[in-house]
Amino acid sequence: MIVRGRHPHLRQALAAALLLAPAAALFGVLVAWPAMRALWVSTQRWTGFSPRTEPVGGEHYATLFGPTAMRWMPLLGAAVLLLGATAVAGQLLRRSRPTARAQRLARRLGGLAMLGIVAAVGTFLLVWLLVWNDGDSFFRGCVRNNFTYMIVGGLFHFVYAFLFAAALGLPAFRGKAFFRTMIFFPSFISAIGVAMLWQRIYDPSNGLANFLLRLCRIDPFAWLSGDNMLNSIIVCGVWAGVGSQMILLLAGMQRIPPTYYEAARIDGAGEGQVFRHITLPMLREVILIVLTLWVIGSLKVFGLFQAFTISHTEKTSVVSVRQYELAFSNRDNIYMMGYATAMAVVLLVLVVLGTMAMRSLREREPLEF
Amino acid sequence: MTIWADMLAAQSAGPGWLGSLVSPWTVLTYATVTVVLLYFSSRTRLPMLYAVKSLWVAGTILAFLWVVVTSMGSNQQFVQHPERAISQFFDPHQRLTFAAGLFALLAVAAMVLMGRILPARPLQVRRRRAVLSLRIALGCVAAGVLLVAAHFNGYGAWYASYATALLVAHMGEYAVNSALIAVGSVLLTILTASMAAYALSRLTFAGRDAILYAFIAGLAIPGQLILVPLFLMLRHWTLPAAGFSFMDSRFGLILIYSATGLPFTIFLLTGFFGSLPSELGEAAAIDGCGEFATFRQVYFPLAAPGITTAAIFNFLGVWNEYNFALVFITNPRLKTLPVGLYTLNVSQQYAANWPALFAGIVILWAPTFLIFLLLQRQIIAGLTLGSVKG
């Protein structure tokens, strides 16, 4: 490193402070501070008329989850704290550079603790969703829809993204650039554009979907009825989202040395074996990144659902849409800012939980090649 | 509101889909399972991949064509009979449109074949660009010929719906707002993020890692979480003397978008600056450059590919952003394009006007499509750089 001036460290620190100042100011004031303040806002009641907010404590969370869940909440909190402390201790142990064995132990301990947190909170949420019939039923429906979108949509996303990436990776496949462009482009359309298009495609009388069905002499289908709308949205989400996953998987596949496949073929491995023993383990990292991005994206999804219909019921809404409607959509002219923010905090917990689940899957040694 | 009532009325007519034994959802699921099974046999794999991909792409093209054609029809003409759009251009009795349609078909075929006739090797950048612009020019000429022929042959005022969308429904104004906000916030994000990323990757100082982690943790924050606190906070932040307020202001939205775009951009650019060789900075220091001059004259230009990628992603993100614009803009003159399109869709007088709505969709898509066609390589590079190697 070249030494400038009499106090090189001081100079560098000063330059860094000046360079960081604008970004830190923007991010701190408009993102980090409001994110922290959200915790406080979620304990307030504010309806949009009074100049001041009114503190209500944990009432919003109690309304969201219901009394049974609230009774279990201290136990859950204690478990999460304990496991979190274990995870932090594991991290600290790893930082102190102990022997290789202790390091492995610490790594496994940290991974297990994270998995424990995910399991504890996940079990709590599942029991709340499926067993206790408690709390805000509309919100419960929203969480259920978020999970359905995440799991069902994720499955279809992944299968088609993988197939398309595999096709683009085959040397024998013709017309790669064309196919790639046509499949990739929809992921760059805004969610509103996608929702508008598909809402009209699904239109019962004039839509393209029922037009095609009519051409095939099949009865029109009620794509936008309350029971079908979630599935319809999943289909259009897959259409719009498969492209970026395909590109990521393709990049991962292109990094696998082709000699591995040749060797496996020479040894007489079938397609299933090649897939299980070469493609899947070599793609592990990329697959986990794709899944992490999907889990986060599917929990945060807003525009696609919000624009699909103006009269959301608990069968078609997701957390972010419900939150927006309660806080800002003035159909009833009652704004429930604090309650909506409590929902957003739950959403944050879900996002962090999903990220942690994916992280704990990644904790294993990465494959070197 | 009427359109929703109509939909519900039409849907409650009866189940009747193949005796309701199968639904599209079961069909889709079984098709997907079949496709997965076919993947595991080397004999069926390639035909299956061709079939699935062709079907998928055909559906996409059909949907896009449907949007464009419907946006050019009069209100009821193509909405109820999309198949008539084809006969409009391939009716042998209307010689002018028939010839134009034939020409357009040939032009599209030439566009597709041009990649085969004039192949460019990976490093022949100029040649590749020339072929690409030739293809785009050919497409534009074909579309122009079609439109002119349609105009002279009594096809109707195809531009009427665009005029309605742009002028009556104010989509033109919204497009200008969107463009101003997108360009402004991209410039601000790139400026602040590249400075911060340079400091975080090339300078050493106490607390560097902590600051980097703080920015990257911002990636996990859902926009919904900061929406209400930001709203409660910013409605008080006004400068009456300067006429500035965060609510209903393009500049306020630019600041918000820049702030929310920072974590991703810093994440991307830190990796990019970090991958540049440090010898260059040392050479600049020997030549008497200070820290700022080294950044401005050496590293910033060198990071141009990464900065281009970051700019593209930020532009697309802001152009498509919806949630914040919906909350912070209530003045109808200041709306952005997605919000404008949403209001166009739900407002009474346009809900049934499909051509105007589809014209709005085309207006929203057009810049994205153009950026995508021209910069696909950078976009793909950025996507894989940002996540696969990061």
XYZ file of C-alpha atoms in Angstrom, chain A residues 19-213:
195
model
C -17.291 9.207 0.461
C -19.713 7.292 2.670
C -21.592 10.301 4.009
C -24.204 10.791 1.251
C -25.095 7.104 0.986
C -25.160 6.660 4.745
C -27.370 9.728 5.157
C -29.856 8.596 2.508
C -29.938 4.999 3.712
C -29.982 5.863 7.393
C -32.733 8.468 7.232
C -35.014 6.888 4.640
C -34.488 3.143 5.199
C -32.727 2.130 8.408
C -34.434 4.582 10.750
C -37.979 3.903 9.464
C -37.280 0.159 9.623
C -36.363 0.459 13.297
C -39.219 2.837 13.958
C -41.636 0.298 12.476
C -41.321 -1.711 15.688
C -42.468 1.331 17.641
C -45.222 2.258 15.153
C -46.627 -1.257 15.443
C -47.384 -0.586 19.109
C -49.346 2.601 18.321
C -52.852 3.281 17.130
C -53.285 5.971 14.512
C -56.395 6.317 12.380
C -55.423 9.279 10.275
C -57.558 11.881 12.051
C -55.912 12.597 15.381
C -52.643 14.540 15.226
C -50.971 12.195 17.719
C -50.621 8.461 17.937
C -51.973 6.516 20.875
C -49.862 3.768 22.474
C -51.575 0.383 22.773
C -48.651 -1.936 23.551
C -48.828 -5.433 22.094
C -52.546 -5.223 21.370
C -52.104 -5.334 17.592
C -50.120 -8.542 17.770
C -52.686 -10.022 20.141
C -55.432 -9.197 17.643
C -53.410 -10.679 14.784
C -52.609 -13.986 16.455
C -55.422 -14.410 18.970
C -55.371 -15.308 22.691
C -54.218 -18.937 22.373
C -51.182 -17.944 20.369
C -50.425 -15.108 22.757
C -50.372 -17.562 25.653
C -47.628 -19.530 23.915
C -45.741 -16.442 22.784
C -43.502 -16.093 25.925
C -42.380 -19.700 25.557
C -41.597 -19.141 21.883
C -39.735 -15.934 22.721
C -37.648 -17.715 25.347
C -36.806 -20.550 22.938
C -35.794 -18.113 20.205
C -33.639 -16.116 22.633
C -31.916 -19.251 23.917
C -31.227 -20.594 20.440
C -30.152 -17.156 19.229
C -27.665 -16.917 22.103
C -26.329 -20.363 21.135
C -25.922 -19.260 17.530
C -24.080 -16.094 18.570
C -21.858 -18.108 20.918
C -21.066 -20.483 18.045
C -20.132 -17.529 15.843
C -17.894 -16.058 18.550
C -16.231 -19.423 19.044
C -15.492 -19.599 15.325
C -14.088 -16.073 15.324
C -11.635 -16.941 18.126
C -9.888 -19.382 15.726
C -9.806 -22.530 17.875
C -8.638 -25.952 16.682
C -10.129 -27.346 13.498
C -12.292 -29.764 15.474
C -13.730 -27.087 17.740
C -14.335 -24.944 14.693
C -16.308 -27.721 13.022
C -18.248 -28.210 16.238
C -18.995 -24.500 16.472
C -20.133 -24.405 12.869
C -22.452 -27.343 13.409
C -23.719 -25.800 16.658
C -24.492 -22.503 14.936
C -26.250 -24.281 12.069
C -28.304 -26.377 14.474
C -29.292 -23.336 16.512
C -30.451 -21.490 13.391
C -32.363 -24.559 12.274
C -33.877 -24.728 15.765
C -35.130 -21.148 15.546
C -36.618 -21.830 12.122
C -38.254 -25.022 13.405
C -39.641 -23.359 16.557
C -41.132 -20.311 14.848
C -42.207 -22.375 11.832
C -44.031 -24.901 14.022
C -45.683 -22.070 15.918
C -46.881 -20.478 12.668
C -48.093 -23.779 11.233
C -50.024 -24.649 14.375
C -51.493 -21.150 14.382
C -52.456 -21.505 10.719
C -53.844 -25.010 10.814
C -54.879 -25.902 14.364
C -55.883 -22.870 16.430
C -58.773 -21.143 14.736
C -57.725 -17.909 16.267
C -56.902 -14.270 15.661
C -57.545 -12.171 12.559
C -59.040 -14.667 10.098
C -58.401 -12.411 7.082
C -54.737 -12.113 8.039
C -54.519 -15.880 8.525
C -55.898 -16.349 5.029
C -53.276 -13.915 3.710
C -50.428 -15.805 5.388
C -51.804 -19.070 4.046
C -51.939 -17.588 0.534
C -48.369 -16.337 0.887
C -47.255 -19.846 1.831
C -49.257 -21.433 -0.979
C -47.740 -19.001 -3.448
C -44.282 -19.719 -2.062
C -44.516 -23.525 -2.120
C -46.741 -24.305 -5.130
C -45.456 -21.392 -7.183
C -41.892 -22.193 -6.159
C -42.239 -25.804 -7.300
C -43.524 -24.837 -10.747
C -41.002 -21.990 -11.049
C -38.144 -24.268 -10.269
C -39.201 -27.172 -12.492
C -39.648 -24.988 -15.564
C -36.620 -22.801 -14.876
C -34.544 -25.937 -14.544
C -35.910 -27.497 -17.741
C -35.338 -24.324 -19.739
C -31.839 -23.885 -18.352
C -31.077 -27.518 -19.185
C -32.335 -26.970 -22.725
C -30.202 -23.856 -23.164
C -27.215 -25.767 -21.818
C -27.505 -28.567 -24.361
C -25.147 -28.097 -27.306
C -27.687 -29.731 -29.634
C -30.415 -27.195 -28.850
C -31.103 -24.732 -31.715
C -32.354 -21.147 -31.507
C -30.914 -20.451 -28.067
C -30.817 -16.650 -28.276
C -34.422 -16.454 -29.431
C -35.744 -18.795 -26.743
C -33.696 -17.096 -24.061
C -34.968 -13.649 -25.016
C -38.600 -14.726 -25.166
C -38.509 -16.547 -21.824
C -36.354 -13.978 -20.052
C -38.148 -10.815 -21.154
C -41.349 -11.254 -19.080
C -39.334 -11.034 -15.867
C -38.538 -7.424 -16.727
C -42.117 -6.277 -17.129
C -43.460 -4.462 -14.098
C -45.761 -6.482 -11.870
C -48.595 -4.142 -12.837
C -48.062 -4.841 -16.531
C -48.099 -8.582 -15.844
C -51.205 -8.362 -13.678
C -53.077 -6.183 -16.202
C -52.211 -8.504 -19.066
C -53.182 -11.704 -17.298
C -56.289 -10.272 -15.757
C -57.479 -9.565 -19.307
C -56.265 -12.950 -20.552
C -58.386 -14.570 -17.840
C -61.416 -12.388 -18.610
C -64.408 -14.769 -18.709
C -66.015 -13.460 -21.897
C -63.344 -11.610 -23.906
C -60.146 -13.110 -22.572
C -57.519 -14.950 -24.563
C -57.623 -18.038 -22.317
C -61.297 -18.696 -22.835
C -60.960 -17.770 -26.515
C -58.413 -20.564 -26.924
C -60.643 -22.938 -24.974
